[in-house]
PDB file of C-alpha atoms in Angstrom:
ATOM      1  CA  UNK A   1       0.001  -0.007  -0.004  1.00 52.00           C
ATOM      2  CA  UNK A   2       0.993   3.689  -0.236  1.00 72.00           C
ATOM      3  CA  UNK A   3       2.219   3.728  -3.829  1.00 91.00           C
ATOM      4  CA  UNK A   4       0.743   7.195  -4.035  1.00 97.00           C
ATOM      5  CA  UNK A   5       2.231  10.335  -5.539  1.00 98.00           C
ATOM      6  CA  UNK A   6       2.101  13.209  -3.066  1.00 98.00           C
ATOM      7  CA  UNK A   7       2.298  16.801  -4.324  1.00 99.00           C
ATOM      8  CA  UNK A   8       3.532  19.283  -1.768  1.00 99.00           C
ATOM      9  CA  UNK A   9       4.377  22.956  -1.967  1.00 98.00           C
ATOM     10  CA  UNK A  10       3.412  26.396  -0.805  1.00 96.00           C
ATOM     11  CA  UNK A  11      -0.014  27.833  -1.566  1.00 90.00           C
ATOM     12  CA  UNK A  12      -0.117  28.935  -5.175  1.00 91.00           C
ATOM     13  CA  UNK A  13       2.600  26.496  -6.285  1.00 96.00           C
ATOM     14  CA  UNK A  14       0.165  24.683  -8.597  1.00 96.00           C
ATOM     15  CA  UNK A  15      -0.495  21.470  -6.675  1.00 97.00           C
ATOM     16  CA  UNK A  16      -4.113  21.148  -7.831  1.00 96.00           C
ATOM     17  CA  UNK A  17      -3.402  22.185 -11.434  1.00 97.00           C
ATOM     18  CA  UNK A  18      -0.375  19.929 -11.844  1.00 98.00           C
ATOM     19  CA  UNK A  19      -2.197  17.174  -9.957  1.00 98.00           C
ATOM     20  CA  UNK A  20      -5.046  17.204 -12.499  1.00 98.00           C
ATOM     21  CA  UNK A  21      -2.681  17.078 -15.456  1.00 98.00           C
ATOM     22  CA  UNK A  22      -0.523  14.384 -13.870  1.00 98.00           C
ATOM     23  CA  UNK A  23      -3.605  12.296 -13.047  1.00 98.00           C
ATOM     24  CA  UNK A  24      -4.675  12.464 -16.693  1.00 98.00           C
ATOM     25  CA  UNK A  25      -1.216  11.536 -17.905  1.00 97.00           C
ATOM     26  CA  UNK A  26      -0.851   8.595 -15.526  1.00 97.00           C
ATOM     27  CA  UNK A  27      -4.536   7.578 -15.656  1.00 97.00           C
ATOM     28  CA  UNK A  28      -4.761   7.725 -11.869  1.00 97.00           C
ATOM     29  CA  UNK A  29      -7.271   9.387  -9.595  1.00 97.00           C
ATOM     30  CA  UNK A  30      -6.539  12.748  -8.022  1.00 98.00           C
ATOM     31  CA  UNK A  31      -7.395  13.395  -4.408  1.00 97.00           C
ATOM     32  CA  UNK A  32      -7.261  17.107  -3.651  1.00 97.00           C
ATOM     33  CA  UNK A  33      -7.275  17.376   0.130  1.00 96.00           C
ATOM     34  CA  UNK A  34      -8.549  20.954   0.261  1.00 94.00           C
ATOM     35  CA  UNK A  35     -11.476  20.014  -2.047  1.00 95.00           C
ATOM     36  CA  UNK A  36     -12.262  16.993   0.138  1.00 95.00           C
ATOM     37  CA  UNK A  37     -12.396  19.174   3.237  1.00 95.00           C
ATOM     38  CA  UNK A  38     -14.586  21.723   1.420  1.00 95.00           C
ATOM     39  CA  UNK A  39     -17.034  19.043   0.328  1.00 96.00           C
ATOM     40  CA  UNK A  40     -17.149  17.376   3.758  1.00 93.00           C
ATOM     41  CA  UNK A  41     -17.717  20.654   5.599  1.00 94.00           C
ATOM     42  CA  UNK A  42     -19.862  22.340   2.971  1.00 96.00           C
ATOM     43  CA  UNK A  43     -17.752  25.483   2.831  1.00 94.00           C
ATOM     44  CA  UNK A  44     -14.648  26.916   1.196  1.00 92.00           C
ATOM     45  CA  UNK A  45     -11.401  26.733   3.157  1.00 89.00           C
ATOM     46  CA  UNK A  46     -11.467  30.504   3.601  1.00 85.00           C
ATOM     47  CA  UNK A  47     -14.954  30.238   5.166  1.00 89.00           C
ATOM     48  CA  UNK A  48     -13.771  27.362   7.352  1.00 90.00           C
ATOM     49  CA  UNK A  49     -11.143  29.636   8.876  1.00 85.00           C
ATOM     50  CA  UNK A  50     -13.808  32.253   9.579  1.00 87.00           C
ATOM     51  CA  UNK A  51     -15.776  29.678  11.602  1.00 91.00           C
ATOM     52  CA  UNK A  52     -12.995  27.572  13.122  1.00 90.00           C
ATOM     53  CA  UNK A  53      -9.352  28.077  14.094  1.00 89.00           C
ATOM     54  CA  UNK A  54      -6.210  26.780  12.423  1.00 87.00           C
ATOM     55  CA  UNK A  55      -5.776  24.109  15.089  1.00 93.00           C
ATOM     56  CA  UNK A  56      -9.126  22.529  14.134  1.00 94.00           C
ATOM     57  CA  UNK A  57      -8.171  22.679  10.445  1.00 93.00           C
ATOM     58  CA  UNK A  58      -4.829  20.955  11.093  1.00 94.00           C
ATOM     59  CA  UNK A  59      -6.592  18.262  13.134  1.00 96.00           C
ATOM     60  CA  UNK A  60      -8.863  17.576  10.150  1.00 96.00           C
ATOM     61  CA  UNK A  61      -5.871  17.501   7.808  1.00 95.00           C
ATOM     62  CA  UNK A  62      -4.015  15.097  10.099  1.00 96.00           C
ATOM     63  CA  UNK A  63      -7.024  12.757  10.230  1.00 96.00           C
ATOM     64  CA  UNK A  64      -7.307  12.966   6.451  1.00 95.00           C
ATOM     65  CA  UNK A  65      -3.627  11.976   6.124  1.00 95.00           C
ATOM     66  CA  UNK A  66      -4.221   8.958   8.346  1.00 95.00           C
ATOM     67  CA  UNK A  67      -7.250   8.004   6.257  1.00 95.00           C
ATOM     68  CA  UNK A  68      -5.274   8.375   3.015  1.00 94.00           C
ATOM     69  CA  UNK A  69      -2.468   6.214   4.393  1.00 94.00           C
ATOM     70  CA  UNK A  70      -4.890   3.437   5.309  1.00 94.00           C
ATOM     71  CA  UNK A  71      -7.188   3.608   2.301  1.00 95.00           C
ATOM     72  CA  UNK A  72      -5.445   4.953  -0.798  1.00 94.00           C
ATOM     73  CA  UNK A  73      -3.037   3.272  -3.167  1.00 95.00           C
ATOM     74  CA  UNK A  74      -1.901   4.409  -6.628  1.00 96.00           C
ATOM     75  CA  UNK A  75      -3.533   7.814  -6.260  1.00 97.00           C
ATOM     76  CA  UNK A  76      -2.192  11.302  -6.752  1.00 98.00           C
ATOM     77  CA  UNK A  77      -2.735  13.386  -3.623  1.00 98.00           C
ATOM     78  CA  UNK A  78      -2.593  17.155  -3.837  1.00 98.00           C
ATOM     79  CA  UNK A  79      -2.014  18.390  -0.305  1.00 97.00           C
ATOM     80  CA  UNK A  80      -2.802  21.605   1.480  1.00 94.00           C
ATOM     81  CA  UNK A  81       0.260  23.819   1.832  1.00 94.00           C
ATOM     82  CA  UNK A  82       0.506  23.224   5.581  1.00 93.00           C
ATOM     83  CA  UNK A  83       0.032  19.464   5.617  1.00 96.00           C
ATOM     84  CA  UNK A  84       3.757  18.642   5.501  1.00 96.00           C
ATOM     85  CA  UNK A  85       4.211  20.656   8.679  1.00 95.00           C
ATOM     86  CA  UNK A  86       1.928  18.299  10.640  1.00 94.00           C
ATOM     87  CA  UNK A  87       2.409  14.893   9.008  1.00 94.00           C
ATOM     88  CA  UNK A  88       5.236  12.996   7.357  1.00 94.00           C
ATOM     89  CA  UNK A  89       4.070  12.796   3.747  1.00 96.00           C
ATOM     90  CA  UNK A  90       6.540   9.975   3.060  1.00 95.00           C
ATOM     91  CA  UNK A  91       4.115   7.716   4.917  1.00 93.00           C
ATOM     92  CA  UNK A  92       1.665   8.311   2.073  1.00 95.00           C
ATOM     93  CA  UNK A  93       3.919   7.670  -0.904  1.00 96.00           C
ATOM     94  CA  UNK A  94       6.484   9.293  -3.171  1.00 97.00           C
ATOM     95  CA  UNK A  95       6.707  13.019  -2.388  1.00 98.00           C
ATOM     96  CA  UNK A  96       7.067  15.582  -5.166  1.00 99.00           C
ATOM     97  CA  UNK A  97       7.828  19.180  -4.131  1.00 99.00           C
ATOM     98  CA  UNK A  98       6.520  21.846  -6.512  1.00 99.00           C
ATOM     99  CA  UNK A  99       9.301  24.354  -5.882  1.00 98.00           C
ATOM    100  CA  UNK A 100       8.162  27.881  -6.679  1.00 97.00           C
ATOM    101  CA  UNK A 101      10.283  30.976  -5.979  1.00 97.00           C
ATOM    102  CA  UNK A 102       8.763  33.433  -3.519  1.00 94.00           C
ATOM    103  CA  UNK A 103       8.234  36.266  -6.034  1.00 93.00           C
ATOM    104  CA  UNK A 104       6.179  33.937  -8.239  1.00 94.00           C
ATOM    105  CA  UNK A 105       4.145  32.756  -5.221  1.00 91.00           C
ATOM    106  CA  UNK A 106       3.510  36.382  -4.255  1.00 86.00           C
ATOM    107  CA  UNK A 107       2.302  37.238  -7.767  1.00 86.00           C
ATOM    108  CA  UNK A 108       0.022  34.196  -7.958  1.00 85.00           C
ATOM    109  CA  UNK A 109      -1.508  34.886  -4.543  1.00 79.00           C
ATOM    110  CA  UNK A 110      -2.059  38.553  -5.316  1.00 77.00           C
ATOM    111  CA  UNK A 111      -3.667  37.650  -8.665  1.00 76.00           C
ATOM    112  CA  UNK A 112      -5.860  35.017  -6.982  1.00 69.00           C
ATOM    113  CA  UNK A 113      -6.890  37.353  -4.187  1.00 60.00           C
ATOM    114  CA  UNK A 114      -5.570  37.373  -0.643  1.00 51.00           C
ATOM    115  CA  UNK A 115      -9.100  36.846   0.683  1.00 52.00           C
ATOM    116  CA  UNK A 116      -8.995  33.298  -0.735  1.00 53.00           C
ATOM    117  CA  UNK A 117      -5.953  32.519   1.389  1.00 54.00           C
ATOM    118  CA  UNK A 118      -7.022  32.469   5.052  1.00 53.00           C
ATOM    119  CA  UNK A 119      -3.573  32.478   6.626  1.00 52.00           C
ATOM    120  CA  UNK A 120      -2.402  35.481   4.635  1.00 57.00           C
ATOM    121  CA  UNK A 121      -2.742  38.935   6.103  1.00 62.00           C
ATOM    122  CA  UNK A 122      -0.202  40.849   3.972  1.00 68.00           C
ATOM    123  CA  UNK A 123       2.926  40.366   1.886  1.00 73.00           C
ATOM    124  CA  UNK A 124       5.161  40.135   4.958  1.00 78.00           C
ATOM    125  CA  UNK A 125       3.060  37.299   6.397  1.00 79.00           C
ATOM    126  CA  UNK A 126       3.325  35.465   3.053  1.00 83.00           C
ATOM    127  CA  UNK A 127       7.121  35.757   3.154  1.00 89.00           C
ATOM    128  CA  UNK A 128       7.321  34.612   6.791  1.00 91.00           C
ATOM    129  CA  UNK A 129       5.111  31.584   6.199  1.00 90.00           C
ATOM    130  CA  UNK A 130       7.001  30.717   2.989  1.00 94.00           C
ATOM    131  CA  UNK A 131      10.364  30.939   4.781  1.00 96.00           C
ATOM    132  CA  UNK A 132       9.045  28.827   7.662  1.00 95.00           C
ATOM    133  CA  UNK A 133       7.855  26.012   5.380  1.00 97.00           C
ATOM    134  CA  UNK A 134      10.453  25.952   2.603  1.00 98.00           C
ATOM    135  CA  UNK A 135      13.019  23.747   4.348  1.00 98.00           C
ATOM    136  CA  UNK A 136      10.270  21.355   5.514  1.00 98.00           C
ATOM    137  CA  UNK A 137       9.198  20.862   1.885  1.00 98.00           C
ATOM    138  CA  UNK A 138      12.791  20.373   0.687  1.00 98.00           C
ATOM    139  CA  UNK A 139      13.604  17.879   3.432  1.00 98.00           C
ATOM    140  CA  UNK A 140      10.453  15.854   2.811  1.00 98.00           C
ATOM    141  CA  UNK A 141      10.735  15.694  -0.990  1.00 98.00           C
ATOM    142  CA  UNK A 142      11.853  12.632  -2.915  1.00 98.00           C
ATOM    143  CA  UNK A 143      11.930  14.863  -6.004  1.00 98.00           C
ATOM    144  CA  UNK A 144      11.694  18.627  -6.552  1.00 99.00           C
ATOM    145  CA  UNK A 145      10.566  20.364  -9.688  1.00 99.00           C
ATOM    146  CA  UNK A 146      10.733  24.090 -10.406  1.00 97.00           C
ATOM    147  CA  UNK A 147       7.303  25.399 -11.394  1.00 97.00           C
ATOM    148  CA  UNK A 148       8.425  28.341 -13.518  1.00 96.00           C
ATOM    149  CA  UNK A 149       8.343  26.039 -16.538  1.00 95.00           C
ATOM    150  CA  UNK A 150       5.178  25.329 -18.524  1.00 97.00           C
ATOM    151  CA  UNK A 151       2.608  23.032 -16.926  1.00 97.00           C
ATOM    152  CA  UNK A 152       3.246  20.443 -19.633  1.00 98.00           C
ATOM    153  CA  UNK A 153       7.008  20.463 -19.013  1.00 98.00           C
ATOM    154  CA  UNK A 154       6.474  20.193 -15.245  1.00 99.00           C
ATOM    155  CA  UNK A 155       4.254  17.158 -15.747  1.00 98.00           C
ATOM    156  CA  UNK A 156       6.791  15.665 -18.190  1.00 98.00           C
ATOM    157  CA  UNK A 157       9.610  16.062 -15.637  1.00 98.00           C
ATOM    158  CA  UNK A 158       7.547  14.414 -12.900  1.00 98.00           C
ATOM    159  CA  UNK A 159       6.443  11.641 -15.264  1.00 98.00           C
ATOM    160  CA  UNK A 160      10.042  10.873 -16.311  1.00 97.00           C
ATOM    161  CA  UNK A 161      11.193  10.917 -12.696  1.00 97.00           C
ATOM    162  CA  UNK A 162       8.461   8.426 -11.741  1.00 96.00           C
ATOM    163  CA  UNK A 163       9.073   6.148 -14.713  1.00 92.00           C
ATOM    164  CA  UNK A 164      12.870   6.447 -14.660  1.00 85.00           C
TER     165      UNK A 164
END
C-alpha cells in the first residue's frame, strides 16, 4: 500500500493544477485534500477559517492523512500547503515538491486574491510563512521540480522521474 504520488508545496505552487494534469497523464485518480475538506464541511477553506481556528483545520488535515495512508493506493494526492508541517508525507507515498520561488508565489496569490488565502494577512506574512515552510518541503521531498516552466514540461519532468 501507499504507492501514491504526493504533491507538496506552498499555496499557489500549482499542486491542484499539476495534480489534474498528472492524473490524466498517468490515468490515476486525483485526491485534492482541500477540495475533500470543502465538500465534507460544505464550505470553502477561507470560510472554514472564519468559523474555526487553524488548530481545528490541522486536526482535520491530520485525520485525512491517516485515512489516506490506510485507504489509498496508486492515487495522486494534492495536499494543502501546511500538511507537510503536521504529518510525514513519506508515509503516504512518493513526495514531489513543486518548488516555486517566492516572487512567483507572491504574484500568484495577489492575482488570486488574498481573501481566498485564510492564513495570509499581507505580503510580509506570506514571506514569513514561505520561509518557515520551505526547508520542511525540501527535506520531505523525494523529488523537486521548479514550477516556472510550462505546466506540460512540469508534468513531463515528474512523469520521467516516476518512470525512470
